[in-house]
JSON list of C-alpha atoms in Angstrom, two decimals:
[
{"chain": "A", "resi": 297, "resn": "UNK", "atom": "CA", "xyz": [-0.48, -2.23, -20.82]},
{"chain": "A", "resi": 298, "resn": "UNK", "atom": "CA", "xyz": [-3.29, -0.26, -19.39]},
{"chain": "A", "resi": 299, "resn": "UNK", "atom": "CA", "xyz": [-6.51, -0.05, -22.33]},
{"chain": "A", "resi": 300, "resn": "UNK", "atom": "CA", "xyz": [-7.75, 3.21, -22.50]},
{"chain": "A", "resi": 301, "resn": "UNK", "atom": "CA", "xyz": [-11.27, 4.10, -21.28]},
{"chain": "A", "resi": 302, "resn": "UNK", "atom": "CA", "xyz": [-13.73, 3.34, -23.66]},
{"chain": "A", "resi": 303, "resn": "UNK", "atom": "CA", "xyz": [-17.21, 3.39, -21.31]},
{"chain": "A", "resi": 304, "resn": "UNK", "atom": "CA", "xyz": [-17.96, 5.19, -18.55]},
{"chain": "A", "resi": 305, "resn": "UNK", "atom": "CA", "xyz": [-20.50, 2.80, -16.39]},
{"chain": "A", "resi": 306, "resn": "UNK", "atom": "CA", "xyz": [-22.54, 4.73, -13.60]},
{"chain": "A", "resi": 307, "resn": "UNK", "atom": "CA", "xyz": [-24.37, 3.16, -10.91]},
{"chain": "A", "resi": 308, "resn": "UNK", "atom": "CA", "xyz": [-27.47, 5.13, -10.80]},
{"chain": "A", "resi": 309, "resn": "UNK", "atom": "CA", "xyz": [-28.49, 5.26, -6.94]},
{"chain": "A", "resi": 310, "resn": "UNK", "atom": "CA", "xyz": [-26.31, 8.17, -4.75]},
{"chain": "A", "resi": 311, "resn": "UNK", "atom": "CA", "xyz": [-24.51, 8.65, -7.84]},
{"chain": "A", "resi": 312, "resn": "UNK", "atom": "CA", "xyz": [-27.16, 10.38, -10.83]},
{"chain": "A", "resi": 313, "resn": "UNK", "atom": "CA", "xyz": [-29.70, 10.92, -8.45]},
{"chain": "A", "resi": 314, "resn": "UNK", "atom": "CA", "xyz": [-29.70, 11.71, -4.88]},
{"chain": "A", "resi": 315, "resn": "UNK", "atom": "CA", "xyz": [-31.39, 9.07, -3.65]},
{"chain": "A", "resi": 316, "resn": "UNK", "atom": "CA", "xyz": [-29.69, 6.89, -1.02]},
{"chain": "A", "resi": 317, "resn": "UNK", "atom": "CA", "xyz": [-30.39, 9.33, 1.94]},
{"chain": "A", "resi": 318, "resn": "UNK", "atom": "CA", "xyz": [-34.07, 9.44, 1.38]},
{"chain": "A", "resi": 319, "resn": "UNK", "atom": "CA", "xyz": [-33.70, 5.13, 1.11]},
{"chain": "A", "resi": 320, "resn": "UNK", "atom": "CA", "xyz": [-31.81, 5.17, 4.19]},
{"chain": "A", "resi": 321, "resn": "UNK", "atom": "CA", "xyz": [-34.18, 6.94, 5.81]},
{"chain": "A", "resi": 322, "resn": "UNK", "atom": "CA", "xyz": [-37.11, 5.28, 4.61]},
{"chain": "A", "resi": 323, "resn": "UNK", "atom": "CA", "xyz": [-35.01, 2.05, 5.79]},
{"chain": "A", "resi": 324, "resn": "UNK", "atom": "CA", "xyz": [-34.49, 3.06, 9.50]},
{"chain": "A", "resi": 325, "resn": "UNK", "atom": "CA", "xyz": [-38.12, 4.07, 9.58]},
{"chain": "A", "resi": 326, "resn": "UNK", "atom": "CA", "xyz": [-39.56, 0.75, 8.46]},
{"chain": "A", "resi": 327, "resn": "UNK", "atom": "CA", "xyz": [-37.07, -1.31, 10.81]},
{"chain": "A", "resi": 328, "resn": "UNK", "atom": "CA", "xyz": [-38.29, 0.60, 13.79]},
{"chain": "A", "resi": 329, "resn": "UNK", "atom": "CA", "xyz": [-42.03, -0.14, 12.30]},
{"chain": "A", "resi": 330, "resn": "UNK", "atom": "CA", "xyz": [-41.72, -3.79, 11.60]},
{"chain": "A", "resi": 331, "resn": "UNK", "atom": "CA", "xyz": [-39.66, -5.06, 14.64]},
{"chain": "A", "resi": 332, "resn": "UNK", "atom": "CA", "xyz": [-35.74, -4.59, 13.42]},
{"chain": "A", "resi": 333, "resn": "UNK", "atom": "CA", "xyz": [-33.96, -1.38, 14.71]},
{"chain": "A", "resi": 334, "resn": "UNK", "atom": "CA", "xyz": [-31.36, -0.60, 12.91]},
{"chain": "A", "resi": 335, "resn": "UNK", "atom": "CA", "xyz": [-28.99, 2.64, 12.69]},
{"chain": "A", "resi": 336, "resn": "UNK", "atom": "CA", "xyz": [-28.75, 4.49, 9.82]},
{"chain": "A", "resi": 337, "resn": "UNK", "atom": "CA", "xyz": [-24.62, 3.12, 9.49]},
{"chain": "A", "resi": 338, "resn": "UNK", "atom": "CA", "xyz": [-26.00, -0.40, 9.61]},
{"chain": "A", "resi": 339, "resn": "UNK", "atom": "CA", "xyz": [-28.52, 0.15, 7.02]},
{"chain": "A", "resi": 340, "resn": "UNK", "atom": "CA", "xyz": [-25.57, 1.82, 4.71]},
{"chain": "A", "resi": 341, "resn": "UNK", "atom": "CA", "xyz": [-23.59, -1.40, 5.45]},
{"chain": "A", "resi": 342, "resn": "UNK", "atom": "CA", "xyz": [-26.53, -3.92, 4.88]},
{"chain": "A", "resi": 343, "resn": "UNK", "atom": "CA", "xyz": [-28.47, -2.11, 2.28]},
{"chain": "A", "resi": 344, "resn": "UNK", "atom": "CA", "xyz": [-26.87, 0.35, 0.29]},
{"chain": "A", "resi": 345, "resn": "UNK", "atom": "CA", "xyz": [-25.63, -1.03, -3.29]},
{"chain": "A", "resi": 346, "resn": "UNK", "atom": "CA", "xyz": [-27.66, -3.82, -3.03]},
{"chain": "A", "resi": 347, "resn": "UNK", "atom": "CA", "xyz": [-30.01, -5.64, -4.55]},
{"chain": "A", "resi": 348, "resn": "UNK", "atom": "CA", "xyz": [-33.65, -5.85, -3.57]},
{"chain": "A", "resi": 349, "resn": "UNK", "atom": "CA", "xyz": [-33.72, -9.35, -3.65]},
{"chain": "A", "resi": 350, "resn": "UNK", "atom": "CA", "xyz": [-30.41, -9.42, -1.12]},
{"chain": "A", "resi": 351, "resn": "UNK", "atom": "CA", "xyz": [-32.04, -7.14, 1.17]},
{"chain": "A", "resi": 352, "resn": "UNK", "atom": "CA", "xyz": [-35.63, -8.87, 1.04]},
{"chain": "A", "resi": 353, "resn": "UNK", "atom": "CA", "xyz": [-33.47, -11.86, 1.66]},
{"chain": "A", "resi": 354, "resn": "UNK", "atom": "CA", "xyz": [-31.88, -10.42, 4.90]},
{"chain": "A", "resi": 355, "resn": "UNK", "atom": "CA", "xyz": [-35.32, -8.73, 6.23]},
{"chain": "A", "resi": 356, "resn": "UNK", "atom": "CA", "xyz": [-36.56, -12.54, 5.05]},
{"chain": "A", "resi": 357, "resn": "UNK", "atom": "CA", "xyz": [-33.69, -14.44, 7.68]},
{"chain": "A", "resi": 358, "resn": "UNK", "atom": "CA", "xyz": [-34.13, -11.64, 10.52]},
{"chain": "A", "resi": 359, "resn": "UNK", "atom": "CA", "xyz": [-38.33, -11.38, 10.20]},
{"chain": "A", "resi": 360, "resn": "UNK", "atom": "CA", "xyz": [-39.46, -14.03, 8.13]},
{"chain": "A", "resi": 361, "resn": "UNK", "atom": "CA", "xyz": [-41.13, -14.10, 4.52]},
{"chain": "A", "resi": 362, "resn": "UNK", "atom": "CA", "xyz": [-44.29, -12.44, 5.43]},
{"chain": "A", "resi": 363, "resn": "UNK", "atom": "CA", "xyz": [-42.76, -9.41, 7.25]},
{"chain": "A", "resi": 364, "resn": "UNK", "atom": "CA", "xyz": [-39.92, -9.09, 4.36]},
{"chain": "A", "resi": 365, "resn": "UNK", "atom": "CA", "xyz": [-42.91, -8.63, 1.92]},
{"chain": "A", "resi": 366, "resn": "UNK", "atom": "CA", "xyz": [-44.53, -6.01, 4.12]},
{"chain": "A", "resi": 367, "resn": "UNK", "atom": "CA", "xyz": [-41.64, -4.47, 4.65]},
{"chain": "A", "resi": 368, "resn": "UNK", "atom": "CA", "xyz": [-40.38, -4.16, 0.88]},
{"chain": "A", "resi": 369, "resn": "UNK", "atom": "CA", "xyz": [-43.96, -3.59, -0.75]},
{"chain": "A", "resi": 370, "resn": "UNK", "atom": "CA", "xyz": [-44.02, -0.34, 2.46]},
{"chain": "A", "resi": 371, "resn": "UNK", "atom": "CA", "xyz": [-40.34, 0.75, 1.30]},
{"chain": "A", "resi": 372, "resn": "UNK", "atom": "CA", "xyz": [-41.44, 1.25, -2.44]},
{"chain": "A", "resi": 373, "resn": "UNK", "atom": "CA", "xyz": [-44.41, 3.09, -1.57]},
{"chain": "A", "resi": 374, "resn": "UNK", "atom": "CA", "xyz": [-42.77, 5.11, 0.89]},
{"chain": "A", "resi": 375, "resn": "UNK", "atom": "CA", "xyz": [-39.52, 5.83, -1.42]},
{"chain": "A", "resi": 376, "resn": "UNK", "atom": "CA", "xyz": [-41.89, 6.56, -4.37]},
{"chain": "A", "resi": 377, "resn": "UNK", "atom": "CA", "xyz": [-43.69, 9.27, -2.35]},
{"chain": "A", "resi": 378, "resn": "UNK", "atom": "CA", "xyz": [-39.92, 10.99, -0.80]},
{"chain": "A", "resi": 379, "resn": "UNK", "atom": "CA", "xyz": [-38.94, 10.76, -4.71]},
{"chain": "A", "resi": 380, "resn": "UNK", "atom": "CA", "xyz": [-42.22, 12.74, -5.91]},
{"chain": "A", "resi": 381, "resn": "UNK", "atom": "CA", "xyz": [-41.60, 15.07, -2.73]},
{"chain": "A", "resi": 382, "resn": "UNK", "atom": "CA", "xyz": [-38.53, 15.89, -3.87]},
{"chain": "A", "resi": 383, "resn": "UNK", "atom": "CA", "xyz": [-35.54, 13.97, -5.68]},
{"chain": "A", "resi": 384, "resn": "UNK", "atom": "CA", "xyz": [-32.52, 16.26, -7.41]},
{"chain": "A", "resi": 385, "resn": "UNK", "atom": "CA", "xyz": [-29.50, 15.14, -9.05]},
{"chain": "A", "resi": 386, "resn": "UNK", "atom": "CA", "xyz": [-26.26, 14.31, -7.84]},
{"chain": "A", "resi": 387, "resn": "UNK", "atom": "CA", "xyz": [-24.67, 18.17, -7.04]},
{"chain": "A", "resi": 388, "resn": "UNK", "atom": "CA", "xyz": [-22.54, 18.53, -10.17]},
{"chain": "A", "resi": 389, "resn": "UNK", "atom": "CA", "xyz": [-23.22, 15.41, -11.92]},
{"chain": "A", "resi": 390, "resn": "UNK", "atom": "CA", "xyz": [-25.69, 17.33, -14.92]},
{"chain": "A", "resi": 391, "resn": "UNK", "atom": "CA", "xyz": [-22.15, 19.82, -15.49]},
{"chain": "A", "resi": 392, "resn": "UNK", "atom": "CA", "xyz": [-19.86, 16.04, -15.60]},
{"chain": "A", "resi": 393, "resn": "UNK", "atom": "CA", "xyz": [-22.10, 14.55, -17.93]},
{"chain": "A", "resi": 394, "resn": "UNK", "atom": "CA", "xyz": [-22.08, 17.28, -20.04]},
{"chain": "A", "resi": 395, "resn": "UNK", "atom": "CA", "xyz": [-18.53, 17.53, -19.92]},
{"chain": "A", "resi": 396, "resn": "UNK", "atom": "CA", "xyz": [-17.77, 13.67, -20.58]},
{"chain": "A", "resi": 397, "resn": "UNK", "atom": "CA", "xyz": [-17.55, 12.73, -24.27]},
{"chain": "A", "resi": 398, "resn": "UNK", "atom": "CA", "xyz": [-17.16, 9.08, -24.02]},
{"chain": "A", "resi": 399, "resn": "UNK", "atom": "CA", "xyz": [-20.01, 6.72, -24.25]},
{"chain": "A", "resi": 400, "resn": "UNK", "atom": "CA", "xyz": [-21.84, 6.01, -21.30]},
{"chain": "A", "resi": 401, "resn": "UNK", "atom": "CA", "xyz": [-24.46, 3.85, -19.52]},
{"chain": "A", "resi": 402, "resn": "UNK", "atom": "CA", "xyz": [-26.18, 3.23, -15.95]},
{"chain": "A", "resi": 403, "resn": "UNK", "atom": "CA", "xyz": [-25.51, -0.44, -14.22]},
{"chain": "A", "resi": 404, "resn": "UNK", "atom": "CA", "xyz": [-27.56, -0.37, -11.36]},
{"chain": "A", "resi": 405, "resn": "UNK", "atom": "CA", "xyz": [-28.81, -2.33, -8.28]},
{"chain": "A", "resi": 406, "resn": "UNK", "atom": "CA", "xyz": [-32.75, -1.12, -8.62]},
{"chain": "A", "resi": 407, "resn": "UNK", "atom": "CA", "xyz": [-34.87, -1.97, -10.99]},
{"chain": "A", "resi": 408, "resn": "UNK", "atom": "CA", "xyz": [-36.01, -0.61, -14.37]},
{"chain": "A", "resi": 409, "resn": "UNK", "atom": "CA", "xyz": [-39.16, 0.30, -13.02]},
{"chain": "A", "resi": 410, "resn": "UNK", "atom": "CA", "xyz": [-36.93, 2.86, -10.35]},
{"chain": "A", "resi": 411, "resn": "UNK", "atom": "CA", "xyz": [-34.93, 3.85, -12.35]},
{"chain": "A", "resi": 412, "resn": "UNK", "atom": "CA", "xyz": [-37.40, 5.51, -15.03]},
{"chain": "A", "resi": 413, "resn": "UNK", "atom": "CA", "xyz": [-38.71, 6.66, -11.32]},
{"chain": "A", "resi": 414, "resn": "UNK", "atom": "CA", "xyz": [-36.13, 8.57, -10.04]},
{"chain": "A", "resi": 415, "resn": "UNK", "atom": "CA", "xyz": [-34.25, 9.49, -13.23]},
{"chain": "A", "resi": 416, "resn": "UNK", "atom": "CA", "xyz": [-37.64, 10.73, -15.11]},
{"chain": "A", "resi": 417, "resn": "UNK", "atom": "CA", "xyz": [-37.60, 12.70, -11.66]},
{"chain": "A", "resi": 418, "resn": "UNK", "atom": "CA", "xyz": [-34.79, 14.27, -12.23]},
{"chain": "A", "resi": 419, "resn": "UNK", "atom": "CA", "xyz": [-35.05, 15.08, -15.89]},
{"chain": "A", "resi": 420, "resn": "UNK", "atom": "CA", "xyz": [-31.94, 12.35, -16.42]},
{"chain": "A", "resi": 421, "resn": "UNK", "atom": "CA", "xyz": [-33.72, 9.59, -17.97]},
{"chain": "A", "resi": 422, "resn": "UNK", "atom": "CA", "xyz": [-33.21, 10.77, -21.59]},
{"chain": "A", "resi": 423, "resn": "UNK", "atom": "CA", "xyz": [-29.82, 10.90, -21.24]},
{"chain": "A", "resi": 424, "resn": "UNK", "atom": "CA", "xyz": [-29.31, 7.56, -20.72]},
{"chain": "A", "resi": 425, "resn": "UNK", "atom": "CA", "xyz": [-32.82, 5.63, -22.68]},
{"chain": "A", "resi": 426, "resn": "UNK", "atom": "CA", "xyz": [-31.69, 2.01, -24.17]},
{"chain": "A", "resi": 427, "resn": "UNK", "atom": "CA", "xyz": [-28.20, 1.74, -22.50]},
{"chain": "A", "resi": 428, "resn": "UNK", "atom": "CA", "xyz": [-29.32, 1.06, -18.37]},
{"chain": "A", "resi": 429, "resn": "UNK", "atom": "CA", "xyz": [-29.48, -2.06, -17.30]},
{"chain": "A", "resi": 430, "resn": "UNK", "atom": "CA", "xyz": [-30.55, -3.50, -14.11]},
{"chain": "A", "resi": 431, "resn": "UNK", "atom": "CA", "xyz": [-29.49, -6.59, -11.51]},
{"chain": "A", "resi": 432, "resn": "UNK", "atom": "CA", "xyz": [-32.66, -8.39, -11.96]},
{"chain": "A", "resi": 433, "resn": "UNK", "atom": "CA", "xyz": [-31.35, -9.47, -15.50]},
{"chain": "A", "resi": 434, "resn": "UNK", "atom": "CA", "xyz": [-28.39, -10.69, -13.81]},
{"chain": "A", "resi": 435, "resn": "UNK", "atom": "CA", "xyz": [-27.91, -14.08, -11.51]},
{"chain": "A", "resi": 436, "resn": "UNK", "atom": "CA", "xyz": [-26.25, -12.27, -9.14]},
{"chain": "A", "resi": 437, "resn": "UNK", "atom": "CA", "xyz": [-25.88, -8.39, -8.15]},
{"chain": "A", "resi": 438, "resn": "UNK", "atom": "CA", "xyz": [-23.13, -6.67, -6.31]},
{"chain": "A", "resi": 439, "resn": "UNK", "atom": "CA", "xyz": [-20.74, -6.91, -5.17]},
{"chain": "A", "resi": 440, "resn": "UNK", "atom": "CA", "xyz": [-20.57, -10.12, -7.70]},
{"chain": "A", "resi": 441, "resn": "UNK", "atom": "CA", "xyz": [-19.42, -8.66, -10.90]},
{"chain": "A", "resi": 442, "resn": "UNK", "atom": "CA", "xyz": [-22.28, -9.92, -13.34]},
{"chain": "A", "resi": 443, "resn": "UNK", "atom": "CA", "xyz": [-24.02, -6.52, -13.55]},
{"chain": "A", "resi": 444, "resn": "UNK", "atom": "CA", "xyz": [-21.02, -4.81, -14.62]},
{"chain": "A", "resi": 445, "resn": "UNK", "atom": "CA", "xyz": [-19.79, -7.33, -17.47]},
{"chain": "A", "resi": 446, "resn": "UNK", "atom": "CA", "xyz": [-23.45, -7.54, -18.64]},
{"chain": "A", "resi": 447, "resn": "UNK", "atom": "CA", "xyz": [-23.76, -4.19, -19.30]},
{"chain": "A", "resi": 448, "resn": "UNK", "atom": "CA", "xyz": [-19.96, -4.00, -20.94]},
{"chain": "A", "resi": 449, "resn": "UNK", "atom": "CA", "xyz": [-21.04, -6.85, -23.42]},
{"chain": "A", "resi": 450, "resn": "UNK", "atom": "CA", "xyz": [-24.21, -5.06, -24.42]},
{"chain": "A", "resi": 451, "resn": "UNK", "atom": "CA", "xyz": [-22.50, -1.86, -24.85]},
{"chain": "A", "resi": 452, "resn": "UNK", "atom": "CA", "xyz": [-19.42, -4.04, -26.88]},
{"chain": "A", "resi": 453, "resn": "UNK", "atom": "CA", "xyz": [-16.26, -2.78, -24.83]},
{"chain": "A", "resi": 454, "resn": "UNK", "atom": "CA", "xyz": [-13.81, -5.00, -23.14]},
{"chain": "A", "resi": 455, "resn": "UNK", "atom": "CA", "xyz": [-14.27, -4.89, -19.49]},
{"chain": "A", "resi": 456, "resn": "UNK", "atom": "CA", "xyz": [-10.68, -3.50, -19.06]},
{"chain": "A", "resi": 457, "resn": "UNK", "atom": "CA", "xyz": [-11.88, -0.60, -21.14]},
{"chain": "A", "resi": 458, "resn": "UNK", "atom": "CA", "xyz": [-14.56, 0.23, -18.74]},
{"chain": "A", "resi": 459, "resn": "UNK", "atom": "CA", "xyz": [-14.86, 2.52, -15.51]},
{"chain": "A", "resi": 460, "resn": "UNK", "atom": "CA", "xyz": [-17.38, 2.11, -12.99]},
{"chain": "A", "resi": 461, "resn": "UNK", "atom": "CA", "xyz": [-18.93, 5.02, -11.03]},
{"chain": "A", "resi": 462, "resn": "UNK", "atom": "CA", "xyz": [-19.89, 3.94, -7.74]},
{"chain": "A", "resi": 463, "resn": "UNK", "atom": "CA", "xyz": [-20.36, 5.48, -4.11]},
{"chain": "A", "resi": 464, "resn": "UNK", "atom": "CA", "xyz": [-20.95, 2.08, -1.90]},
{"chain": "A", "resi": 465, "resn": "UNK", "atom": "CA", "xyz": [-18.94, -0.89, -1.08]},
{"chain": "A", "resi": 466, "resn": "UNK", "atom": "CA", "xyz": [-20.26, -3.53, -2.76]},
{"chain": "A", "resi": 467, "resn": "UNK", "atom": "CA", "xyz": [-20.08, -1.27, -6.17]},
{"chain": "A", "resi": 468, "resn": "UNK", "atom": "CA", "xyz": [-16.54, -0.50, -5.52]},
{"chain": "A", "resi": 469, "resn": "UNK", "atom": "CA", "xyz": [-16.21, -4.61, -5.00]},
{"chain": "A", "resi": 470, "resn": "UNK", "atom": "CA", "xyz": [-18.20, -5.58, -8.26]},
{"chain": "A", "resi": 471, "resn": "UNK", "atom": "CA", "xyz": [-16.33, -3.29, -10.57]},
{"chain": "A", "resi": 472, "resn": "UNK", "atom": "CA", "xyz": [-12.55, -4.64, -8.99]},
{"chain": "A", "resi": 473, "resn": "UNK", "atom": "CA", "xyz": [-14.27, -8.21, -9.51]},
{"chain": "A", "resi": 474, "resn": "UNK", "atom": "CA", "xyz": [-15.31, -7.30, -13.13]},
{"chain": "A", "resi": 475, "resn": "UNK", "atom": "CA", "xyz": [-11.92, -6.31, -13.89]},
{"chain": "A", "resi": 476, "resn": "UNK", "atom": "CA", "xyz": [-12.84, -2.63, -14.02]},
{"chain": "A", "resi": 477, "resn": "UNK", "atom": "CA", "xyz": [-11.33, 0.50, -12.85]},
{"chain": "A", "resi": 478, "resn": "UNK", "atom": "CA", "xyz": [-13.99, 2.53, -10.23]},
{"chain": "A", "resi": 479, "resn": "UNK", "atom": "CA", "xyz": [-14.15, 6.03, -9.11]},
{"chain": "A", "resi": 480, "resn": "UNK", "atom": "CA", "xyz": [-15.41, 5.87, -5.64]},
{"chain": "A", "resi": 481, "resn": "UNK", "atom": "CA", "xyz": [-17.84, 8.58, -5.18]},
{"chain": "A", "resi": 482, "resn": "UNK", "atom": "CA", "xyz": [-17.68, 9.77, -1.40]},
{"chain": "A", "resi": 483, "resn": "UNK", "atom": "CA", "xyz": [-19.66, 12.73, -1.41]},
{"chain": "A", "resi": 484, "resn": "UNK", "atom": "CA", "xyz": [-22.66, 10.69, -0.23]},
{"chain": "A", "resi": 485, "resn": "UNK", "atom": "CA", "xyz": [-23.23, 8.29, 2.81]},
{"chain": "A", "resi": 486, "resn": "UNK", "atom": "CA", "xyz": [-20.49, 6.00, 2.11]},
{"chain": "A", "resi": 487, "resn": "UNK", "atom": "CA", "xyz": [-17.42, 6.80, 3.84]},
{"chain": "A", "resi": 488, "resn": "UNK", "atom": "CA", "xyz": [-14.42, 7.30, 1.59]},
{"chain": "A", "resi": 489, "resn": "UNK", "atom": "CA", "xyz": [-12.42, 4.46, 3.34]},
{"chain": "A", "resi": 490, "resn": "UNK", "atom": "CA", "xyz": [-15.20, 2.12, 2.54]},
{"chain": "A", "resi": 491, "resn": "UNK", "atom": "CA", "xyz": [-14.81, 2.87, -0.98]},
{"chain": "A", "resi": 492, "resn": "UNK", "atom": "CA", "xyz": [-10.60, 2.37, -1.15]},
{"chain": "A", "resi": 493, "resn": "UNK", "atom": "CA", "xyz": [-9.00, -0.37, -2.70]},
{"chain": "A", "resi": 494, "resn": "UNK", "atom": "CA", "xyz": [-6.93, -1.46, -5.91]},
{"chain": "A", "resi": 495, "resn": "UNK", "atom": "CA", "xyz": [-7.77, 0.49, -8.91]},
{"chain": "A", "resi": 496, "resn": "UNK", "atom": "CA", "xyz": [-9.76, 2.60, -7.28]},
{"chain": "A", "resi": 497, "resn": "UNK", "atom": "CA", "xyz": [-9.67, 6.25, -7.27]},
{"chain": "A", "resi": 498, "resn": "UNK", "atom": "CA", "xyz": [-11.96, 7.65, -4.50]},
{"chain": "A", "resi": 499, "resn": "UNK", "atom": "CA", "xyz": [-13.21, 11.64, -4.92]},
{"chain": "A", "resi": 500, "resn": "UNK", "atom": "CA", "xyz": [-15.79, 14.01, -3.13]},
{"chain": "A", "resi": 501, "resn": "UNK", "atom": "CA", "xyz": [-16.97, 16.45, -6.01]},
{"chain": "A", "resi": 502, "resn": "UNK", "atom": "CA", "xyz": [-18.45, 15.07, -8.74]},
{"chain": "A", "resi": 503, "resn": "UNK", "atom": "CA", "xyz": [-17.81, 17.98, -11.03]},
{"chain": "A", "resi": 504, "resn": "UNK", "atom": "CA", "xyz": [-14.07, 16.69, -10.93]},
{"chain": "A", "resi": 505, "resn": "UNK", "atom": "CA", "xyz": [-15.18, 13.43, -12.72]},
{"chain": "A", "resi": 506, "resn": "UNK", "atom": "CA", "xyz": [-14.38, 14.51, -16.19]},
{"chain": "A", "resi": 507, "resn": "UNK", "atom": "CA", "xyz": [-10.81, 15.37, -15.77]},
{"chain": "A", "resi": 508, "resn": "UNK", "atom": "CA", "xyz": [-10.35, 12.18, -13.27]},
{"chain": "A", "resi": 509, "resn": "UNK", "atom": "CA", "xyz": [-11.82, 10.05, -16.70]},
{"chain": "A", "resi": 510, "resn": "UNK", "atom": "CA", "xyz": [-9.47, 12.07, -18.73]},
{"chain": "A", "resi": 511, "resn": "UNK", "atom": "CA", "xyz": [-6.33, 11.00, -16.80]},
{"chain": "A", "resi": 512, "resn": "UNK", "atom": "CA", "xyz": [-7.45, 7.63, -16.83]}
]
């Protein structure tokens, strides 16, 4: 018997704010920089959804240490400055939060210290204070499913009462491996047929989220 949603989890990163074009970006800009050219498709299937100790550790393998740390300490400065210059919301995701009445909370690749970034940016942070959590206080970030079930145990719901917002792959991949259903969000850079898969429902307009929970 399929349990009835109880938590709504949302990755923060392409799906609250905006965000993932301006890292992309920023990424194909410092790979040109720093000796590793890379095309704005590879970036989205290196980069995106992860962790920035999985993509310090790739930059690490392809460049070595010193270059990774270059490289990441240039992509938070540079990011920080795109944010300030000019960071919105997800289109339609302030009218779908206002419209969803279950609880909710953000289970996100970046760090706390990005998130009150680019959610204080975008007037979101408030919405969600006490109930975000972040990979670095997990052993492992996506597509492992540690994130996910950390963030279900410190909200209290079974994981098969939970639904996971994502728009990359390795979202998608941690929610299914969490036990979780996702709703691929493919209104950003990830292609919708990256996002398919079991228990997955995969949409393009985010203000359709609240009916898509309700049918859940």
């Amino acid at each position: 018997m399929i349990k009835p949603i109880e938590l709504v989890i949302f990755d923060c990163d392409g799906v609250l704010v905006d965000s993932e074009r301006i890292a992309a970006r920023v990424q194909v800009a410092l790979g040109a920089e720093l000796g590793w050219p890379l095309t704005e498709d590879e970036v989205i299937n290196r980069f995106i959804g992860r962790s920035s100790a999985s993509i310090h550790e790739q930059v690490s393998a392809r460049l070595g240490h010193e270059t990774a740390a270059i490289w990441w300490e240039r992509f938070e400065q540079l990011h920080r400055e795109a944010v300030d210059a000019g960071l919105s919301p997800v289109e339609g995701l302030p009218e779908a939060l206002d419209a969803i009445t279950l609880p909710t909370c953000v289970a996100s690749s970046g760090s706390h210290e990005k998130m009150r970034h680019t959610l204080g940016r975008t007037g979101l942070y408030e919405r969600f204070a006490g109930r975000i959590y972040s990979a670095t206080e997990v052993a492992r970030g996506k597509p492992a499913p540690d994130l996910f079930l950390y963030a279900a145990q410190h909200m209290g719901v079974d994981p098969a009462a939970c639904v996971v917002v994502e728009d990359s792959r390795p979202g998608v991949e941690a929610a299914r491996a969490a036990g979780m259903r996702a709703f691929g969000y493919a209104g950003g850079l990830t292609p919708a047929e990256r996002l398919e898969g079991a228990d997955t429902v995969v949409f393009h307009d985010m203000r359709k989220l609240p009916s898509l929970v309700a049918e859940q």
